[in-house]
Amino acid sequence: MKRTGLLLWVLFLLTAYHLKAQVSRPYFQQEVHYHIRVNLVDSSHTLDGFEDLLYTNHSPDTLHYIWFELWPNAYKSDRTNLSDQLLRHGQTNFYFSNDPQRGYLNRLDFKVDGITANLDQQPSIIDVARLILPHPLAPGGTIRITTPFHEKLPNIFSGMGYREQRFQIIHWYPKPAVYDRDGWHPLTCLEQGNSFGEFGSFKVQITLPKEYAVVATGHLENPQENQWLLDSSGRQGGTVS
């Protein structure tokens, strides 16, 4: 009984210490503003893009690296967390798929304020990686992070991919993981159970064949496309607000 009582007391102290640390550590949100240019090549089911983002450190900590989520790489291998989850749900089509049916993200060349930065990738977890900063990011500081990227879209096994001439493109760009008062949250891609991002804004320029229409959130800035949307809505008997 004495051992059990001592163990419970130690667990109580550890829990109390953790809760006190959480309460004493101030709440903050990091800030990320994206400018992304991307081109869809429908014949090869690929995206070619360039990402330019401003990352502001609102935390009280000096950052030496930033975790990035590279979720298209979850479709590169049958040994990812996504593949395992699909199998647990009884979906075997991705596990038994071949390379042409799968997807990936590559041709990354990260620069921080114009300086080449190393990406620390682990062979065992290929859809998250650490971007090592060439200089520390102090509290209140802002850095500019840029990289090109190339993406091969998979067949539709989960939320992202293509089927014939239909493209479902989600979680398609390199994205900083959330950093809050509990630390880093580098999440791997799953079909269920994750959607967690930093506060910020997006400016996205999409180039695609004229036969396609983009269905997305946001404000459409191309006047010709706006007119096409209005005309199409009128022909279909709908309204646009």
mmCIF file of C-alpha atoms in Angstrom:
data_model
loop_
_atom_site.group_PDB
_atom_site.id
_atom_site.type_symbol
_atom_site.label_atom_id
_atom_site.label_comp_id
_atom_site.label_asym_id
_atom_site.label_seq_id
_atom_site.Cartn_x
_atom_site.Cartn_y
_atom_site.Cartn_z
ATOM 1 C CA MET A 1 0.000 0.000 0.000
ATOM 2 C CA LYS A 2 2.853 2.388 0.776
ATOM 3 C CA ARG A 3 4.307 1.894 -2.708
ATOM 4 C CA THR A 4 0.913 2.424 -4.342
ATOM 5 C CA GLY A 5 0.303 5.525 -2.270
ATOM 6 C CA LEU A 6 3.733 6.928 -3.153
ATOM 7 C CA LEU A 7 3.174 6.251 -6.869
ATOM 8 C CA LEU A 8 -0.198 8.007 -6.803
ATOM 9 C CA TRP A 9 1.342 10.973 -5.002
ATOM 10 C CA VAL A 10 4.124 11.261 -7.568
ATOM 11 C CA LEU A 11 1.589 11.083 -10.436
ATOM 12 C CA PHE A 12 -0.486 13.766 -8.722
ATOM 13 C CA LEU A 13 2.542 16.055 -8.408
ATOM 14 C CA LEU A 14 3.528 15.523 -12.058
ATOM 15 C CA THR A 15 -0.023 16.275 -13.232
ATOM 16 C CA ALA A 16 -0.209 19.384 -11.059
ATOM 17 C CA TYR A 17 3.157 20.571 -12.377
ATOM 18 C CA HIS A 18 2.044 20.047 -15.987
ATOM 19 C CA LEU A 19 -1.228 21.949 -15.432
ATOM 20 C CA LYS A 20 0.610 24.782 -13.677
ATOM 21 C CA ALA A 21 3.103 25.015 -16.540
ATOM 22 C CA GLN A 22 0.231 25.179 -19.043
ATOM 23 C CA VAL A 23 -1.547 27.926 -17.139
ATOM 24 C CA SER A 24 1.613 30.000 -16.588
ATOM 25 C CA ARG A 25 2.684 29.794 -20.241
ATOM 26 C CA PRO A 26 0.926 32.537 -22.233
ATOM 27 C CA TYR A 27 -1.426 31.744 -25.099
ATOM 28 C CA PHE A 28 -0.252 32.721 -28.578
ATOM 29 C CA GLN A 29 -0.826 31.922 -32.232
ATOM 30 C CA GLN A 30 1.789 31.916 -34.948
ATOM 31 C CA GLU A 31 0.986 33.845 -38.126
ATOM 32 C CA VAL A 32 1.496 32.639 -41.703
ATOM 33 C CA HIS A 33 0.638 34.541 -44.890
ATOM 34 C CA TYR A 34 0.835 32.554 -48.124
ATOM 35 C CA HIS A 35 1.328 33.576 -51.729
ATOM 36 C CA ILE A 36 1.172 30.497 -53.953
ATOM 37 C CA ARG A 37 1.332 30.207 -57.741
ATOM 38 C CA VAL A 38 0.406 26.820 -59.161
ATOM 39 C CA ASN A 39 -0.151 25.259 -62.568
ATOM 40 C CA LEU A 40 -2.227 22.125 -63.193
ATOM 41 C CA VAL A 41 -0.986 19.855 -65.980
ATOM 42 C CA ASP A 42 -3.980 17.594 -66.475
ATOM 43 C CA SER A 43 -2.309 15.294 -69.007
ATOM 44 C CA SER A 44 0.296 14.171 -66.439
ATOM 45 C CA HIS A 45 -1.894 14.744 -63.351
ATOM 46 C CA THR A 46 0.728 17.030 -61.843
ATOM 47 C CA LEU A 47 1.035 20.410 -60.154
ATOM 48 C CA ASP A 48 3.983 22.761 -60.556
ATOM 49 C CA GLY A 49 4.045 25.564 -58.050
ATOM 50 C CA PHE A 50 5.962 28.151 -56.099
ATOM 51 C CA GLU A 51 5.244 29.061 -52.493
ATOM 52 C CA ASP A 52 6.216 32.336 -50.833
ATOM 53 C CA LEU A 53 5.177 32.737 -47.211
ATOM 54 C CA LEU A 54 5.753 35.159 -44.350
ATOM 55 C CA TYR A 55 6.063 33.455 -40.966
ATOM 56 C CA THR A 56 5.786 35.574 -37.803
ATOM 57 C CA ASN A 57 6.869 34.155 -34.462
ATOM 58 C CA HIS A 58 4.392 35.328 -31.817
ATOM 59 C CA SER A 59 5.716 32.830 -29.262
ATOM 60 C CA PRO A 60 8.069 33.742 -26.394
ATOM 61 C CA ASP A 61 10.581 31.222 -27.777
ATOM 62 C CA THR A 62 13.452 31.563 -30.222
ATOM 63 C CA LEU A 63 12.913 29.063 -33.021
ATOM 64 C CA HIS A 64 15.777 27.199 -34.672
ATOM 65 C CA TYR A 65 13.608 25.072 -36.972
ATOM 66 C CA ILE A 66 10.039 24.870 -38.279
ATOM 67 C CA TRP A 67 8.192 21.624 -38.847
ATOM 68 C CA PHE A 68 6.567 21.374 -42.272
ATOM 69 C CA GLU A 69 3.752 19.048 -43.299
ATOM 70 C CA LEU A 70 4.307 17.529 -46.752
ATOM 71 C CA TRP A 71 1.089 15.567 -46.935
ATOM 72 C CA PRO A 72 1.125 14.561 -50.618
ATOM 73 C CA ASN A 73 4.004 12.230 -49.679
ATOM 74 C CA ALA A 74 1.525 10.170 -47.657
ATOM 75 C CA TYR A 75 0.446 8.759 -51.048
ATOM 76 C CA LYS A 76 3.970 7.776 -52.025
ATOM 77 C CA SER A 77 4.271 4.530 -50.068
ATOM 78 C CA ASP A 78 2.124 1.826 -48.480
ATOM 79 C CA ARG A 79 4.110 2.312 -45.253
ATOM 80 C CA THR A 80 2.658 5.676 -44.233
ATOM 81 C CA ASN A 81 0.202 6.420 -41.437
ATOM 82 C CA LEU A 82 -2.450 7.126 -44.061
ATOM 83 C CA SER A 83 -1.980 3.698 -45.614
ATOM 84 C CA ASP A 84 -2.174 2.040 -42.191
ATOM 85 C CA GLN A 85 -5.367 3.885 -41.313
ATOM 86 C CA LEU A 86 -7.021 2.981 -44.615
ATOM 87 C CA LEU A 87 -6.176 -0.677 -43.972
ATOM 88 C CA ARG A 88 -7.670 -0.504 -40.478
ATOM 89 C CA HIS A 89 -10.861 0.783 -42.086
ATOM 90 C CA GLY A 90 -10.903 -2.132 -44.499
ATOM 91 C CA GLN A 91 -9.803 -0.090 -47.548
ATOM 92 C CA THR A 92 -7.129 -2.094 -49.345
ATOM 93 C CA ASN A 93 -7.061 -0.374 -52.755
ATOM 94 C CA PHE A 94 -4.232 1.994 -51.864
ATOM 95 C CA TYR A 95 -2.131 -0.710 -50.208
ATOM 96 C CA PHE A 96 -2.300 -2.820 -53.381
ATOM 97 C CA SER A 97 -1.898 0.114 -55.790
ATOM 98 C CA ASN A 98 1.111 0.518 -58.082
ATOM 99 C CA ASP A 99 3.521 3.448 -58.449
ATOM 100 C CA PRO A 100 1.696 5.188 -61.363
ATOM 101 C CA GLN A 101 -1.457 5.287 -59.210
ATOM 102 C CA ARG A 102 0.321 6.880 -56.241
ATOM 103 C CA GLY A 103 1.487 10.438 -55.604
ATOM 104 C CA TYR A 104 4.307 12.442 -54.097
ATOM 105 C CA LEU A 105 5.735 15.907 -53.489
ATOM 106 C CA ASN A 106 9.277 16.761 -54.569
ATOM 107 C CA ARG A 107 11.613 19.371 -56.150
ATOM 108 C CA LEU A 108 11.597 21.356 -52.903
ATOM 109 C CA ASP A 109 14.296 24.005 -52.567
ATOM 110 C CA PHE A 110 13.644 25.967 -49.383
ATOM 111 C CA LYS A 111 15.165 29.387 -48.820
ATOM 112 C CA VAL A 112 14.771 31.549 -45.718
ATOM 113 C CA ASP A 113 15.247 35.262 -46.389
ATOM 114 C CA GLY A 114 17.061 34.227 -49.569
ATOM 115 C CA ILE A 115 19.423 31.803 -47.811
ATOM 116 C CA THR A 116 19.264 28.087 -48.649
ATOM 117 C CA ALA A 117 17.846 26.096 -45.730
ATOM 118 C CA ASN A 118 18.230 22.376 -45.123
ATOM 119 C CA LEU A 119 15.179 20.127 -44.890
ATOM 120 C CA ASP A 120 15.638 17.344 -42.335
ATOM 121 C CA GLN A 121 13.564 14.425 -43.655
ATOM 122 C CA GLN A 122 13.248 11.059 -41.948
ATOM 123 C CA PRO A 123 12.915 7.909 -44.094
ATOM 124 C CA SER A 124 10.352 6.432 -41.685
ATOM 125 C CA ILE A 125 7.961 9.442 -41.745
ATOM 126 C CA ILE A 126 8.008 10.977 -45.201
ATOM 127 C CA ASP A 127 5.069 13.407 -44.972
ATOM 128 C CA VAL A 128 6.550 15.697 -42.277
ATOM 129 C CA ALA A 129 10.036 17.242 -42.072
ATOM 130 C CA ARG A 130 11.980 19.879 -40.149
ATOM 131 C CA LEU A 131 13.167 23.003 -41.927
ATOM 132 C CA ILE A 132 16.427 24.007 -40.235
ATOM 133 C CA LEU A 133 16.590 27.805 -40.113
ATOM 134 C CA PRO A 134 19.890 29.372 -41.256
ATOM 135 C CA HIS A 135 19.499 31.930 -38.461
ATOM 136 C CA PRO A 136 17.378 31.856 -35.268
ATOM 137 C CA LEU A 137 13.906 33.381 -35.375
ATOM 138 C CA ALA A 138 13.511 35.521 -32.249
ATOM 139 C CA PRO A 139 10.146 36.271 -30.580
ATOM 140 C CA GLY A 140 8.293 38.880 -32.627
ATOM 141 C CA GLY A 141 10.442 38.254 -35.697
ATOM 142 C CA THR A 142 9.246 37.549 -39.243
ATOM 143 C CA ILE A 143 10.974 35.528 -41.953
ATOM 144 C CA ARG A 144 10.211 34.903 -45.620
ATOM 145 C CA ILE A 145 10.231 31.243 -46.685
ATOM 146 C CA THR A 146 10.140 30.272 -50.351
ATOM 147 C CA THR A 147 10.259 27.013 -52.262
ATOM 148 C CA PRO A 148 9.252 25.593 -55.638
ATOM 149 C CA PHE A 149 7.405 22.296 -55.588
ATOM 150 C CA HIS A 150 6.270 19.587 -57.970
ATOM 151 C CA GLU A 151 3.436 17.238 -57.153
ATOM 152 C CA LYS A 152 2.229 14.037 -58.748
ATOM 153 C CA LEU A 153 -1.443 13.593 -57.862
ATOM 154 C CA PRO A 154 -2.598 10.084 -56.930
ATOM 155 C CA ASN A 155 -5.741 8.305 -57.943
ATOM 156 C CA ILE A 156 -8.548 9.158 -55.537
ATOM 157 C CA PHE A 157 -8.018 6.796 -52.604
ATOM 158 C CA SER A 158 -8.899 9.296 -49.903
ATOM 159 C CA GLY A 159 -9.517 13.060 -49.988
ATOM 160 C CA MET A 160 -6.967 14.033 -52.627
ATOM 161 C CA GLY A 161 -6.399 12.834 -56.178
ATOM 162 C CA TYR A 162 -7.945 12.542 -59.618
ATOM 163 C CA ARG A 163 -10.427 10.344 -61.421
ATOM 164 C CA GLU A 164 -10.693 10.809 -65.186
ATOM 165 C CA GLN A 165 -11.090 14.598 -65.645
ATOM 166 C CA ARG A 166 -12.062 15.409 -62.052
ATOM 167 C CA PHE A 167 -9.425 16.663 -59.629
ATOM 168 C CA GLN A 168 -9.822 16.839 -55.844
ATOM 169 C CA ILE A 169 -6.864 18.836 -54.590
ATOM 170 C CA ILE A 170 -6.558 19.363 -50.832
ATOM 171 C CA HIS A 171 -3.556 19.714 -48.508
ATOM 172 C CA TRP A 172 -1.433 20.085 -51.632
ATOM 173 C CA TYR A 173 1.185 22.662 -50.613
ATOM 174 C CA PRO A 174 4.027 22.558 -48.033
ATOM 175 C CA LYS A 175 2.518 23.863 -44.793
ATOM 176 C CA PRO A 176 4.118 24.856 -41.474
ATOM 177 C CA ALA A 177 2.885 22.747 -38.575
ATOM 178 C CA VAL A 178 1.203 24.439 -35.640
ATOM 179 C CA TYR A 179 3.425 25.710 -32.833
ATOM 180 C CA ASP A 180 1.623 26.720 -29.633
ATOM 181 C CA ARG A 181 2.286 26.785 -25.894
ATOM 182 C CA ASP A 182 2.307 22.972 -25.869
ATOM 183 C CA GLY A 183 5.071 22.896 -28.498
ATOM 184 C CA TRP A 184 5.138 21.613 -32.074
ATOM 185 C CA HIS A 185 2.289 19.600 -33.611
ATOM 186 C CA PRO A 186 3.739 18.016 -36.771
ATOM 187 C CA LEU A 187 0.794 15.911 -37.954
ATOM 188 C CA THR A 188 1.066 13.208 -40.565
ATOM 189 C CA CYS A 189 -1.655 12.930 -43.195
ATOM 190 C CA LEU A 190 -4.701 10.828 -42.287
ATOM 191 C CA GLU A 191 -8.079 10.251 -43.845
ATOM 192 C CA GLN A 192 -9.745 10.996 -40.508
ATOM 193 C CA GLY A 193 -8.518 12.905 -37.508
ATOM 194 C CA ASN A 194 -6.479 15.923 -38.601
ATOM 195 C CA SER A 195 -7.026 19.460 -39.796
ATOM 196 C CA PHE A 196 -4.936 21.912 -37.811
ATOM 197 C CA GLY A 197 -3.288 25.021 -39.193
ATOM 198 C CA GLU A 198 -1.874 28.382 -38.224
ATOM 199 C CA PHE A 199 -3.711 31.697 -38.462
ATOM 200 C CA GLY A 200 -3.016 33.639 -41.664
ATOM 201 C CA SER A 201 -4.134 34.491 -45.184
ATOM 202 C CA PHE A 202 -3.856 33.057 -48.692
ATOM 203 C CA LYS A 203 -3.299 34.588 -52.095
ATOM 204 C CA VAL A 204 -3.381 31.776 -54.646
ATOM 205 C CA GLN A 205 -2.938 32.100 -58.414
ATOM 206 C CA ILE A 206 -4.129 28.985 -60.268
ATOM 207 C CA THR A 207 -3.419 28.279 -63.931
ATOM 208 C CA LEU A 208 -5.288 25.405 -65.566
ATOM 209 C CA PRO A 209 -6.760 24.418 -68.965
ATOM 210 C CA LYS A 210 -9.753 26.515 -69.976
ATOM 211 C CA GLU A 211 -12.041 23.451 -69.965
ATOM 212 C CA TYR A 212 -11.868 23.335 -66.160
ATOM 213 C CA ALA A 213 -13.653 25.338 -63.477
ATOM 214 C CA VAL A 214 -12.271 25.902 -59.991
ATOM 215 C CA VAL A 215 -14.555 25.217 -57.044
ATOM 216 C CA ALA A 216 -12.985 26.803 -53.967
ATOM 217 C CA THR A 217 -13.427 29.305 -51.156
ATOM 218 C CA GLY A 218 -12.136 32.859 -51.337
ATOM 219 C CA HIS A 219 -12.599 35.891 -53.592
ATOM 220 C CA LEU A 220 -12.239 35.367 -57.342
ATOM 221 C CA GLU A 221 -10.117 38.208 -58.783
ATOM 222 C CA ASN A 222 -10.256 37.413 -62.509
ATOM 223 C CA PRO A 223 -13.096 39.513 -64.037
ATOM 224 C CA GLN A 224 -13.609 37.181 -67.019
ATOM 225 C CA GLU A 225 -14.031 34.219 -64.686
ATOM 226 C CA ASN A 226 -16.424 36.209 -62.538
ATOM 227 C CA GLN A 227 -18.568 36.981 -65.584
ATOM 228 C CA TRP A 228 -18.487 33.322 -66.656
ATOM 229 C CA LEU A 229 -19.652 32.367 -63.156
ATOM 230 C CA LEU A 230 -22.505 34.878 -63.306
ATOM 231 C CA ASP A 231 -23.563 33.742 -66.785
ATOM 232 C CA SER A 232 -23.409 30.064 -65.814
ATOM 233 C CA SER A 233 -25.443 30.692 -62.681
ATOM 234 C CA GLY A 234 -28.098 32.541 -64.668
ATOM 235 C CA ARG A 235 -28.369 29.748 -67.230
ATOM 236 C CA GLN A 236 -28.781 27.229 -64.419
ATOM 237 C CA GLY A 237 -31.412 29.285 -62.643
ATOM 238 C CA GLY A 238 -29.233 29.957 -59.586
ATOM 239 C CA THR A 239 -28.148 33.136 -57.859
ATOM 240 C CA VAL A 240 -24.787 34.594 -56.937
ATOM 241 C CA SER A 241 -24.273 36.750 -53.867
#
